[in-house]
mmCIF file of C-alpha atoms in Angstrom:
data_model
loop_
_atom_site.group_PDB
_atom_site.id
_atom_site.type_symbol
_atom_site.label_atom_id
_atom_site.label_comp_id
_atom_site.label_asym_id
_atom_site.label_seq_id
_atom_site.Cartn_x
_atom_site.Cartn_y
_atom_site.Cartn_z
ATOM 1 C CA UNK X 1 0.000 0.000 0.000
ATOM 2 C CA UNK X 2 1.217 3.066 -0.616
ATOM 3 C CA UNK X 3 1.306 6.175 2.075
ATOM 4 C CA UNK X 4 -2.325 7.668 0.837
ATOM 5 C CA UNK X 5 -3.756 4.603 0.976
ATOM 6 C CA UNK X 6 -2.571 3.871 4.569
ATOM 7 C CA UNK X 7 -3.660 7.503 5.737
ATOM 8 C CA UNK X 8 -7.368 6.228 4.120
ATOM 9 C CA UNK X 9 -7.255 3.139 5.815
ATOM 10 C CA UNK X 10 -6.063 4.928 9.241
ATOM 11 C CA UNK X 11 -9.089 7.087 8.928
ATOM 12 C CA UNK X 12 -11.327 4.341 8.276
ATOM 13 C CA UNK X 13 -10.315 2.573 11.110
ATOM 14 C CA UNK X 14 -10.522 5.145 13.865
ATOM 15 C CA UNK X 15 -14.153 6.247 12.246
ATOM 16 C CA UNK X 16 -15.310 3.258 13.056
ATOM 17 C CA UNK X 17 -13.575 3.153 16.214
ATOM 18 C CA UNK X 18 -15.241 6.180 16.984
ATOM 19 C CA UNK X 19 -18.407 4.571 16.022
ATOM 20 C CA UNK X 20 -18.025 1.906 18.636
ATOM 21 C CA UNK X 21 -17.195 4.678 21.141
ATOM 22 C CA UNK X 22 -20.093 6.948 20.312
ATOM 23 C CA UNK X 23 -22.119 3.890 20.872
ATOM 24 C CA UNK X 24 -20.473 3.209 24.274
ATOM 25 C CA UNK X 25 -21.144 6.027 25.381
ATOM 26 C CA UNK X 26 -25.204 6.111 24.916
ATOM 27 C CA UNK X 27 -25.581 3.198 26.678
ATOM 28 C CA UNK X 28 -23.572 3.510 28.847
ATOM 29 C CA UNK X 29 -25.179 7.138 29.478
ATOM 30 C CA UNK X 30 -28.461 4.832 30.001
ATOM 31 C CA UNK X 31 -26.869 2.520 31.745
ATOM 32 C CA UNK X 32 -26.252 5.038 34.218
ATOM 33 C CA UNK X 33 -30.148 5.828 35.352
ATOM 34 C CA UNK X 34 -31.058 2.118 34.820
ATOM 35 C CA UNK X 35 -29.967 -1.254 35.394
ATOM 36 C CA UNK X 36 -29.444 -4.033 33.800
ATOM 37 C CA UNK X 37 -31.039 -7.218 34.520
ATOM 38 C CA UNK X 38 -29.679 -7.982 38.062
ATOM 39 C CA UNK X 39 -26.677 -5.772 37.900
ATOM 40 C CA UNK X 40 -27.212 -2.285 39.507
ATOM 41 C CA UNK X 41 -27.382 1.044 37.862
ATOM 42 C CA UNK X 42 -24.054 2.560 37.166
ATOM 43 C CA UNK X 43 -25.128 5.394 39.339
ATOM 44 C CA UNK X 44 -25.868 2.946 42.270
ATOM 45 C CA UNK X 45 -22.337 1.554 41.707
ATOM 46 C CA UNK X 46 -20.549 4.800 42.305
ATOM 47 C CA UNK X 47 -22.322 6.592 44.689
ATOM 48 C CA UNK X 48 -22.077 2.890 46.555
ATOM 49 C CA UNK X 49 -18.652 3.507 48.277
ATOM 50 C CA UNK X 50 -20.109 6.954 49.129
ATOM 51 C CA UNK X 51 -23.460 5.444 50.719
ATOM 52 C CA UNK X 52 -21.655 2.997 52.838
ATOM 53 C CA UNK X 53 -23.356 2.343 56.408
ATOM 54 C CA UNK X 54 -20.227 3.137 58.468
ATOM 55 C CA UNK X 55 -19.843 6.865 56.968
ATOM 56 C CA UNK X 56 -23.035 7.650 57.773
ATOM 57 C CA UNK X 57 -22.264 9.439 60.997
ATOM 58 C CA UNK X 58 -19.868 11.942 58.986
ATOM 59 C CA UNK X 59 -22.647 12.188 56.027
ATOM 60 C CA UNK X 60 -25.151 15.285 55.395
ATOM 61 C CA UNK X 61 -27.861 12.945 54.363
ATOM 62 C CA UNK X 62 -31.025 14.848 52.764
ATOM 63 C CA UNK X 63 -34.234 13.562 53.889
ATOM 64 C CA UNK X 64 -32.569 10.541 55.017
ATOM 65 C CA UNK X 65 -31.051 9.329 51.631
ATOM 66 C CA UNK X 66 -27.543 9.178 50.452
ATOM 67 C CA UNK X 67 -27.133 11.887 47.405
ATOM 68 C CA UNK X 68 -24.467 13.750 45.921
ATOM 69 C CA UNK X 69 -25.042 17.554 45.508
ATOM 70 C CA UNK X 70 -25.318 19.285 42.179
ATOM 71 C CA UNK X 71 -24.077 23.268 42.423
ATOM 72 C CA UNK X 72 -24.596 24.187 38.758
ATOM 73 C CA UNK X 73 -27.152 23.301 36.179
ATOM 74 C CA UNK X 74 -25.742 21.231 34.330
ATOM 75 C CA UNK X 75 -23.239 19.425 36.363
ATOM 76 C CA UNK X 76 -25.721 15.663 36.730
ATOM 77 C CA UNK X 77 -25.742 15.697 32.942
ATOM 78 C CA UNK X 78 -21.897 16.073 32.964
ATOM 79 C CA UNK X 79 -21.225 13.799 35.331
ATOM 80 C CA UNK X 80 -24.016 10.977 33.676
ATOM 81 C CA UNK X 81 -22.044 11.803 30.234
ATOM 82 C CA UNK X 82 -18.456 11.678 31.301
ATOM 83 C CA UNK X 83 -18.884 7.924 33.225
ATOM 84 C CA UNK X 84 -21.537 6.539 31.125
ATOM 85 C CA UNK X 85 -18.687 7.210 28.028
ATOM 86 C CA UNK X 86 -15.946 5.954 30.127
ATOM 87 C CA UNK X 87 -17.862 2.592 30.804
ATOM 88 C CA UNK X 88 -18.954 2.538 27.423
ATOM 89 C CA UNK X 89 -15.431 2.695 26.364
ATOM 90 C CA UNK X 90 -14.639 -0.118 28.437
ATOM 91 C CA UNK X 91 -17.362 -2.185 27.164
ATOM 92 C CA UNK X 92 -16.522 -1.891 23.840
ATOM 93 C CA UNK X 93 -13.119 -2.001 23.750
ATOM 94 C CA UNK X 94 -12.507 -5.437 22.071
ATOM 95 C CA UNK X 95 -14.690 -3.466 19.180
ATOM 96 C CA UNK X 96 -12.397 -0.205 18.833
ATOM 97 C CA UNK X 97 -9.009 -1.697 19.983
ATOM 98 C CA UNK X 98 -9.698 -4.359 17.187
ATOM 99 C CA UNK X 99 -9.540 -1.616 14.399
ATOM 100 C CA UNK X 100 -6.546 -0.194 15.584
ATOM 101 C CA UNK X 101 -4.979 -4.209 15.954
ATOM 102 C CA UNK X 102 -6.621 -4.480 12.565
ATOM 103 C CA UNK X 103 -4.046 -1.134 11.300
ATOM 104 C CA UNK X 104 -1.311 -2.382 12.763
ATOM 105 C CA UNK X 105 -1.086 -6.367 12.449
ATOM 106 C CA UNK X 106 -0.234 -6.165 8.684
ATOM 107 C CA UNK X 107 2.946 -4.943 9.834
ATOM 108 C CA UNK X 108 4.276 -7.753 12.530
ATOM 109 C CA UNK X 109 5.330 -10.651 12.176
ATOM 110 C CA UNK X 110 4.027 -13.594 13.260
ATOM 111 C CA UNK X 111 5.820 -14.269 15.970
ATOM 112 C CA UNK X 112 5.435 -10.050 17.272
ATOM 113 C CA UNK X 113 1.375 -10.700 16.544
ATOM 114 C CA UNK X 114 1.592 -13.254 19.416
ATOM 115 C CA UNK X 115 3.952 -11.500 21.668
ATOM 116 C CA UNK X 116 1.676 -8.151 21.023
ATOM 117 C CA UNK X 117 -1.189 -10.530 21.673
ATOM 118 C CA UNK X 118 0.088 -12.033 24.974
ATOM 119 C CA UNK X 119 0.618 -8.387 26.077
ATOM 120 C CA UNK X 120 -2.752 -6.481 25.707
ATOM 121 C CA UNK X 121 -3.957 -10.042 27.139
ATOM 122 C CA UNK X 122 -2.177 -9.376 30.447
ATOM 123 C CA UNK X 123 -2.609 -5.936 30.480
ATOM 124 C CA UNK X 124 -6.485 -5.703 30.533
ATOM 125 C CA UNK X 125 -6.508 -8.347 33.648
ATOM 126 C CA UNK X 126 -3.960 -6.246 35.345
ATOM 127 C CA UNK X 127 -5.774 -3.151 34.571
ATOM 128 C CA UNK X 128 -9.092 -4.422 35.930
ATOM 129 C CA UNK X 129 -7.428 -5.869 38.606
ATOM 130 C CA UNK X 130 -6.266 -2.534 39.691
ATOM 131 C CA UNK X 131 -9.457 -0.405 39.409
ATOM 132 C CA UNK X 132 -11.764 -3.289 41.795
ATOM 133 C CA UNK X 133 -8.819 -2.945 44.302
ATOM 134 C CA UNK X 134 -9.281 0.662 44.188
ATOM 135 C CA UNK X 135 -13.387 0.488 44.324
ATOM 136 C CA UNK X 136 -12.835 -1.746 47.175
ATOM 137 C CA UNK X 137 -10.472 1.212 48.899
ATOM 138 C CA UNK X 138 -12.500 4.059 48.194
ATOM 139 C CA UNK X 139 -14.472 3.674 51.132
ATOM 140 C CA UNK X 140 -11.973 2.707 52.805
ATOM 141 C CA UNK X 141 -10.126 6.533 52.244
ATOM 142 C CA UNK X 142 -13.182 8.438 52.519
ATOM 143 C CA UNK X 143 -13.937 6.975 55.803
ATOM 144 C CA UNK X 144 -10.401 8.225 57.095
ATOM 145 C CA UNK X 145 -10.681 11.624 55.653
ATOM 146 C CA UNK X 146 -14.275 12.286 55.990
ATOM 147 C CA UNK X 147 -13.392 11.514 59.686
ATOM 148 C CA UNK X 148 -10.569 14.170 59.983
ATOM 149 C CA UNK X 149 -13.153 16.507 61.629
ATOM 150 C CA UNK X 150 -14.848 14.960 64.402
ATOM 151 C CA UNK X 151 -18.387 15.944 65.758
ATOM 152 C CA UNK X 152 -17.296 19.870 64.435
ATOM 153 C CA UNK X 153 -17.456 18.509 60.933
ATOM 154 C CA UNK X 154 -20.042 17.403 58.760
ATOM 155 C CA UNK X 155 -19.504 15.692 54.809
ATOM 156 C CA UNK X 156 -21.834 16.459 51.584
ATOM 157 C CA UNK X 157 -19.902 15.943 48.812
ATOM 158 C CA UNK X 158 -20.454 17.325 45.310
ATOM 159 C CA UNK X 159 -21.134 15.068 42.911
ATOM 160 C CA UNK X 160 -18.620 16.411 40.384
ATOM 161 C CA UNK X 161 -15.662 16.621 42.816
ATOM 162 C CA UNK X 162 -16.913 12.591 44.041
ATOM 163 C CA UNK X 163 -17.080 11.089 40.584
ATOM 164 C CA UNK X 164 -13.777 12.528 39.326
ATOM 165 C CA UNK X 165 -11.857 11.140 42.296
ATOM 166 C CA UNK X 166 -13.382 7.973 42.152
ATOM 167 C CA UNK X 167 -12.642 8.017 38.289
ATOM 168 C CA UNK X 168 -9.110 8.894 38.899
ATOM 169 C CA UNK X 169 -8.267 6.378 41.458
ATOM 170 C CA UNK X 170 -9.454 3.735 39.000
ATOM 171 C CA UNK X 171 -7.244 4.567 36.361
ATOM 172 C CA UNK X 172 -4.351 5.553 38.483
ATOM 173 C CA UNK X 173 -4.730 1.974 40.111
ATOM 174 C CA UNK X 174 -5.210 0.571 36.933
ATOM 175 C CA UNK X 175 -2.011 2.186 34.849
ATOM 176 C CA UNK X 176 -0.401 1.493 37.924
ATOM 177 C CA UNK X 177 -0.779 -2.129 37.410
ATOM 178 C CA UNK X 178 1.243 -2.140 34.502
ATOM 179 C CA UNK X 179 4.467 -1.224 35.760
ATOM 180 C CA UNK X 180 5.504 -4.671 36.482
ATOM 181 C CA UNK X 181 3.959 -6.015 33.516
ATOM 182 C CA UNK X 182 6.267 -3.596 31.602
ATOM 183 C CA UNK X 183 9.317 -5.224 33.557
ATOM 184 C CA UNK X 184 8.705 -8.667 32.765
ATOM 185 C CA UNK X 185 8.485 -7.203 28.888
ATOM 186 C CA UNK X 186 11.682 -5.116 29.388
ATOM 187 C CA UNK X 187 13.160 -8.449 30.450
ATOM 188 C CA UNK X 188 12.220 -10.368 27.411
ATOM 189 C CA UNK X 189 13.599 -7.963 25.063
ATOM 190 C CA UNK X 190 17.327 -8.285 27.351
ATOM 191 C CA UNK X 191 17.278 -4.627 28.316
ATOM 192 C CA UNK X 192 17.153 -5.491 32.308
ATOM 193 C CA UNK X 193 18.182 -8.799 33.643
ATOM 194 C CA UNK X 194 17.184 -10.252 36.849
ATOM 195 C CA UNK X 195 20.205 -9.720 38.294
ATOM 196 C CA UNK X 196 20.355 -6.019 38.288
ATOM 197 C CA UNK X 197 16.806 -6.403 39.315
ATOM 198 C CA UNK X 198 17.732 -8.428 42.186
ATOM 199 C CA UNK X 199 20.136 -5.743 43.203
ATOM 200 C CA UNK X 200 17.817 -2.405 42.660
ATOM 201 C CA UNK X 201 15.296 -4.812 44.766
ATOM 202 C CA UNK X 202 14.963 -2.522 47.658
ATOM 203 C CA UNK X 203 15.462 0.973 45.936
ATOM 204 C CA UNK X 204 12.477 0.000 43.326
ATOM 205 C CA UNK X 205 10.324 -1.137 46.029
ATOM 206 C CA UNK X 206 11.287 2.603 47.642
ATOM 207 C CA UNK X 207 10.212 4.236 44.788
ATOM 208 C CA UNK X 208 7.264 2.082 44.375
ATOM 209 C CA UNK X 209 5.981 3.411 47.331
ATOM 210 C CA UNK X 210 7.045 7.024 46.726
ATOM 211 C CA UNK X 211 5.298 6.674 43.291
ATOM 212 C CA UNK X 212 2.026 5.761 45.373
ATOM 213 C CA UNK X 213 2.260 8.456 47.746
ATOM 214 C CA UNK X 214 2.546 10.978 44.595
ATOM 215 C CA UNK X 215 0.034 9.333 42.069
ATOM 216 C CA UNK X 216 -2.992 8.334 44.520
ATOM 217 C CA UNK X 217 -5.345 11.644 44.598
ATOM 218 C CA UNK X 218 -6.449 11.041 48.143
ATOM 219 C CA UNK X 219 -4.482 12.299 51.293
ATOM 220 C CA UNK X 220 -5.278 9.238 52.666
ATOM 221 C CA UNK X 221 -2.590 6.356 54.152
ATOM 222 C CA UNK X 222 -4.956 3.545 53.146
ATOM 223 C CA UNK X 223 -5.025 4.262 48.916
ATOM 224 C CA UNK X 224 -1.471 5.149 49.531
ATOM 225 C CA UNK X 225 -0.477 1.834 51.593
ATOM 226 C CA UNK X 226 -3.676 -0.410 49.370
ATOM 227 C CA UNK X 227 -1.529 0.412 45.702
ATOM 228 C CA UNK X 228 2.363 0.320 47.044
ATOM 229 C CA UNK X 229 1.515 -3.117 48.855
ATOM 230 C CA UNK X 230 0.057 -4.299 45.777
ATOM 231 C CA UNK X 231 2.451 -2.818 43.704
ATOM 232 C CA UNK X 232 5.308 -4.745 45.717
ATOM 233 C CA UNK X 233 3.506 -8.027 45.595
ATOM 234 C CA UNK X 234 3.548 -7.249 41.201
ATOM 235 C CA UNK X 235 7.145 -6.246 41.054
ATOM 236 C CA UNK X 236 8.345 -9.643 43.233
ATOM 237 C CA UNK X 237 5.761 -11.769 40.770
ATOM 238 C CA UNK X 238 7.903 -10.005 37.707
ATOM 239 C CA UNK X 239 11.483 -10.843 39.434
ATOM 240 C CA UNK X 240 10.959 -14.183 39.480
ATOM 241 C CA UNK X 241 9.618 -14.178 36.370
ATOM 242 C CA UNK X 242 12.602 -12.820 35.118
ATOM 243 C CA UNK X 243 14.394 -14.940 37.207
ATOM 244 C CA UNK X 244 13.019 -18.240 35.229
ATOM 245 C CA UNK X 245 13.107 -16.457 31.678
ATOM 246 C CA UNK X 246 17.169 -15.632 32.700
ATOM 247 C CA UNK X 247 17.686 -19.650 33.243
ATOM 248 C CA UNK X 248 15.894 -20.621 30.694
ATOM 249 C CA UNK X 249 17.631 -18.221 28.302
ATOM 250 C CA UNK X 250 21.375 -18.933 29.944
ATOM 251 C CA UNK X 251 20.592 -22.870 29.645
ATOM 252 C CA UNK X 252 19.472 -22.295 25.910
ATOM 253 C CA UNK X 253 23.181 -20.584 25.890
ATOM 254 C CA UNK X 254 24.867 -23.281 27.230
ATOM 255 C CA UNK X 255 23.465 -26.191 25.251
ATOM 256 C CA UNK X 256 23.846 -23.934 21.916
ATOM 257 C CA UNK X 257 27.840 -23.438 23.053
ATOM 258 C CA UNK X 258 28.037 -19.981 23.446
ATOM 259 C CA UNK X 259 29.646 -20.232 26.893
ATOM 260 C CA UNK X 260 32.879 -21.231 27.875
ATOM 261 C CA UNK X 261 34.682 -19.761 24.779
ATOM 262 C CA UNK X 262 37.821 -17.950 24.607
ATOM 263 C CA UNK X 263 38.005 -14.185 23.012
ATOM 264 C CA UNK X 264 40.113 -15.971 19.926
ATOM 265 C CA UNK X 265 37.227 -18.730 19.519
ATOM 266 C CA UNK X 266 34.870 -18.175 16.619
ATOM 267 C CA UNK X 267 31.174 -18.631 17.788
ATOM 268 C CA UNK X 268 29.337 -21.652 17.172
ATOM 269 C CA UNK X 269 27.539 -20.260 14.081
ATOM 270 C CA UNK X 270 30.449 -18.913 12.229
ATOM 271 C CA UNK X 271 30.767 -20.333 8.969
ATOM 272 C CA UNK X 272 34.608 -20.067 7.352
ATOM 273 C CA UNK X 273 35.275 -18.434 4.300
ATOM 274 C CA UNK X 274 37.835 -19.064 1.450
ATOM 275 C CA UNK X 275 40.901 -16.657 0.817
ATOM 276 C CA UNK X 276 38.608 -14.577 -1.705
ATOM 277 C CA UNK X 277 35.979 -14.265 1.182
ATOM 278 C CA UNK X 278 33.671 -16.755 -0.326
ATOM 279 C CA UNK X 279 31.091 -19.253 1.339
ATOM 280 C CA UNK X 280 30.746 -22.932 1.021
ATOM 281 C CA UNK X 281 28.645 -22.886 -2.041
ATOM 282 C CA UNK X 282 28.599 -19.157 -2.866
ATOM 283 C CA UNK X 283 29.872 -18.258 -6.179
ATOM 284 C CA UNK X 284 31.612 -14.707 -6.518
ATOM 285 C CA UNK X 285 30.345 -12.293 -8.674
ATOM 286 C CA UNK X 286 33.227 -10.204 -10.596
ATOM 287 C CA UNK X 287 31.482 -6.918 -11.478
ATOM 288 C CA UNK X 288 34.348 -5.960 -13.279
ATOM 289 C CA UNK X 289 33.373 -8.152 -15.991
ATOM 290 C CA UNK X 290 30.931 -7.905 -18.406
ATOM 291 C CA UNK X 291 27.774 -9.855 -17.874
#
């Protein structure tokens, strides 16, 4: 294909993309006032960690129900669009990640289509895994900072300012989860081996819990303590990881007889030439001569 035709066929592909998106995010904007079958309304879910029975003496409940407030006109609708669209673009994400795979498969090999494969695999069960650990902390954090106060303070959250920490620490938690998933794949392409991981052991799991303190939006020592735990528990899982994939690969070594030679040893797959330079079988060309 030449370059026009792979600019149309990049615009195809994110149109539909889009598509699958747009589509996302109207049901997932409907999904949002009603539910589905016997899973709750979107709504219920988030306001959930909010409504839980043991904040309810720091809560400004209004006529004895658990709501968010709204200060401008307009803010519901906002908040109804901007999470029904983000859980729309989860649900449909096989759809519009497959037109961008579709784009960019041509290009790999067979052997990178499975790696690539294996990765976004991994990746969206780490990522999940991240965001349900941080829906199961939210409460957990409000309950310490809505508590701050004591009997002088009383809690009514705004909606807006509720669902866009909630939103963040699911995708901080989530991108979060990554990290180690992007040091096993670091270690497969022989940038970092295990043993320099095995020696930066206790400065990465430092940072790691420098990086939590920073990234989690909450003041909070249980989001904070919640991601660098789990965080720590990830990074081991990828050392030893490494650890096996740096045997394996040193074995593989061995029994292929790279080790053990000398720095005036050819290597086991060098293949001697003749005095012109020729190999076994290779007939030289003498472009002096006419053809």
């Amino acid at each position: 294909m030449s370059l026009k035709e792979h600019l149309y066929e990049l615009r195809h592909r994110l149109g539909v993309a889009l598509l699958w998106v747009a589509l996302g995010a109207v049901l997932g904007f409907l999904w949002f006032m009603f539910k589905i079958g016997p899973i709750p309304s979107l709504g219920k879910l988030m306001t959930d960690p909010y409504c839980q029975p043991d904040l309810k003496p720091f809560r400004a409940d209004i006529g004895g129900e658990c709501k968010l407030l709204q200060t401008e006109p307009f803010e519901a609708f906002m908040i109804q669009l901007k999470v029904g669209t983000a859980a729309g673009m989860v649900m449909f994400s096989p759809a519009w990640l497959y037109q961008l795979w579709a784009f960019i498969t041509p290009g790999l090999y067979a052997k990178e289509r499975r790696f690539a494969r294996t990765f976004v695999f991994f990746a969206a069960i780490l990522f999940c895994a991240g965001a349900v650990l941080a829906y199961w902390v939210v409460p957990q954090g409000l309950k310490v900072l809505m508590g701050f106060g004591g009997d002088q303070f009383i809690t009514a959250l705004t909606g807006g300012k509720y669902i866009s920490f909630v939103l963040s620490l699911l995708v901080i938690f989530g991108v979060s989860f990554e990290l180690p998933l992007l040091v096993v794949m670091l270690n497969r392409a022989g940038i970092i081996s295990y043993e320099k991981l095995n020696k930066w052991r206790r400065g990465l799991i430092m940072g790691l819990f420098v990086f939590a303190a920073i990234a989690t939006p909450g003041t909070d020592p249980i989001s904070m303590v919640a991601l660098a735990v789990a965080l720590t528990g990830l990074f081991e899982l990828a050392i030893q990881i490494a650890r096996v994939h740096d045997k394996r690969k040193a074995r593989e070594r061995k029994d292929d007889g790279w080790d053990g030679l000398s720095d005036d040893e050819a290597s086991p797959e060098y293949i001697p030439s003749d005095a012109e330079g020729n190999l076994p079988g290779e007939k030289r060309v003498n472009y002096d001569e006419a053809t």
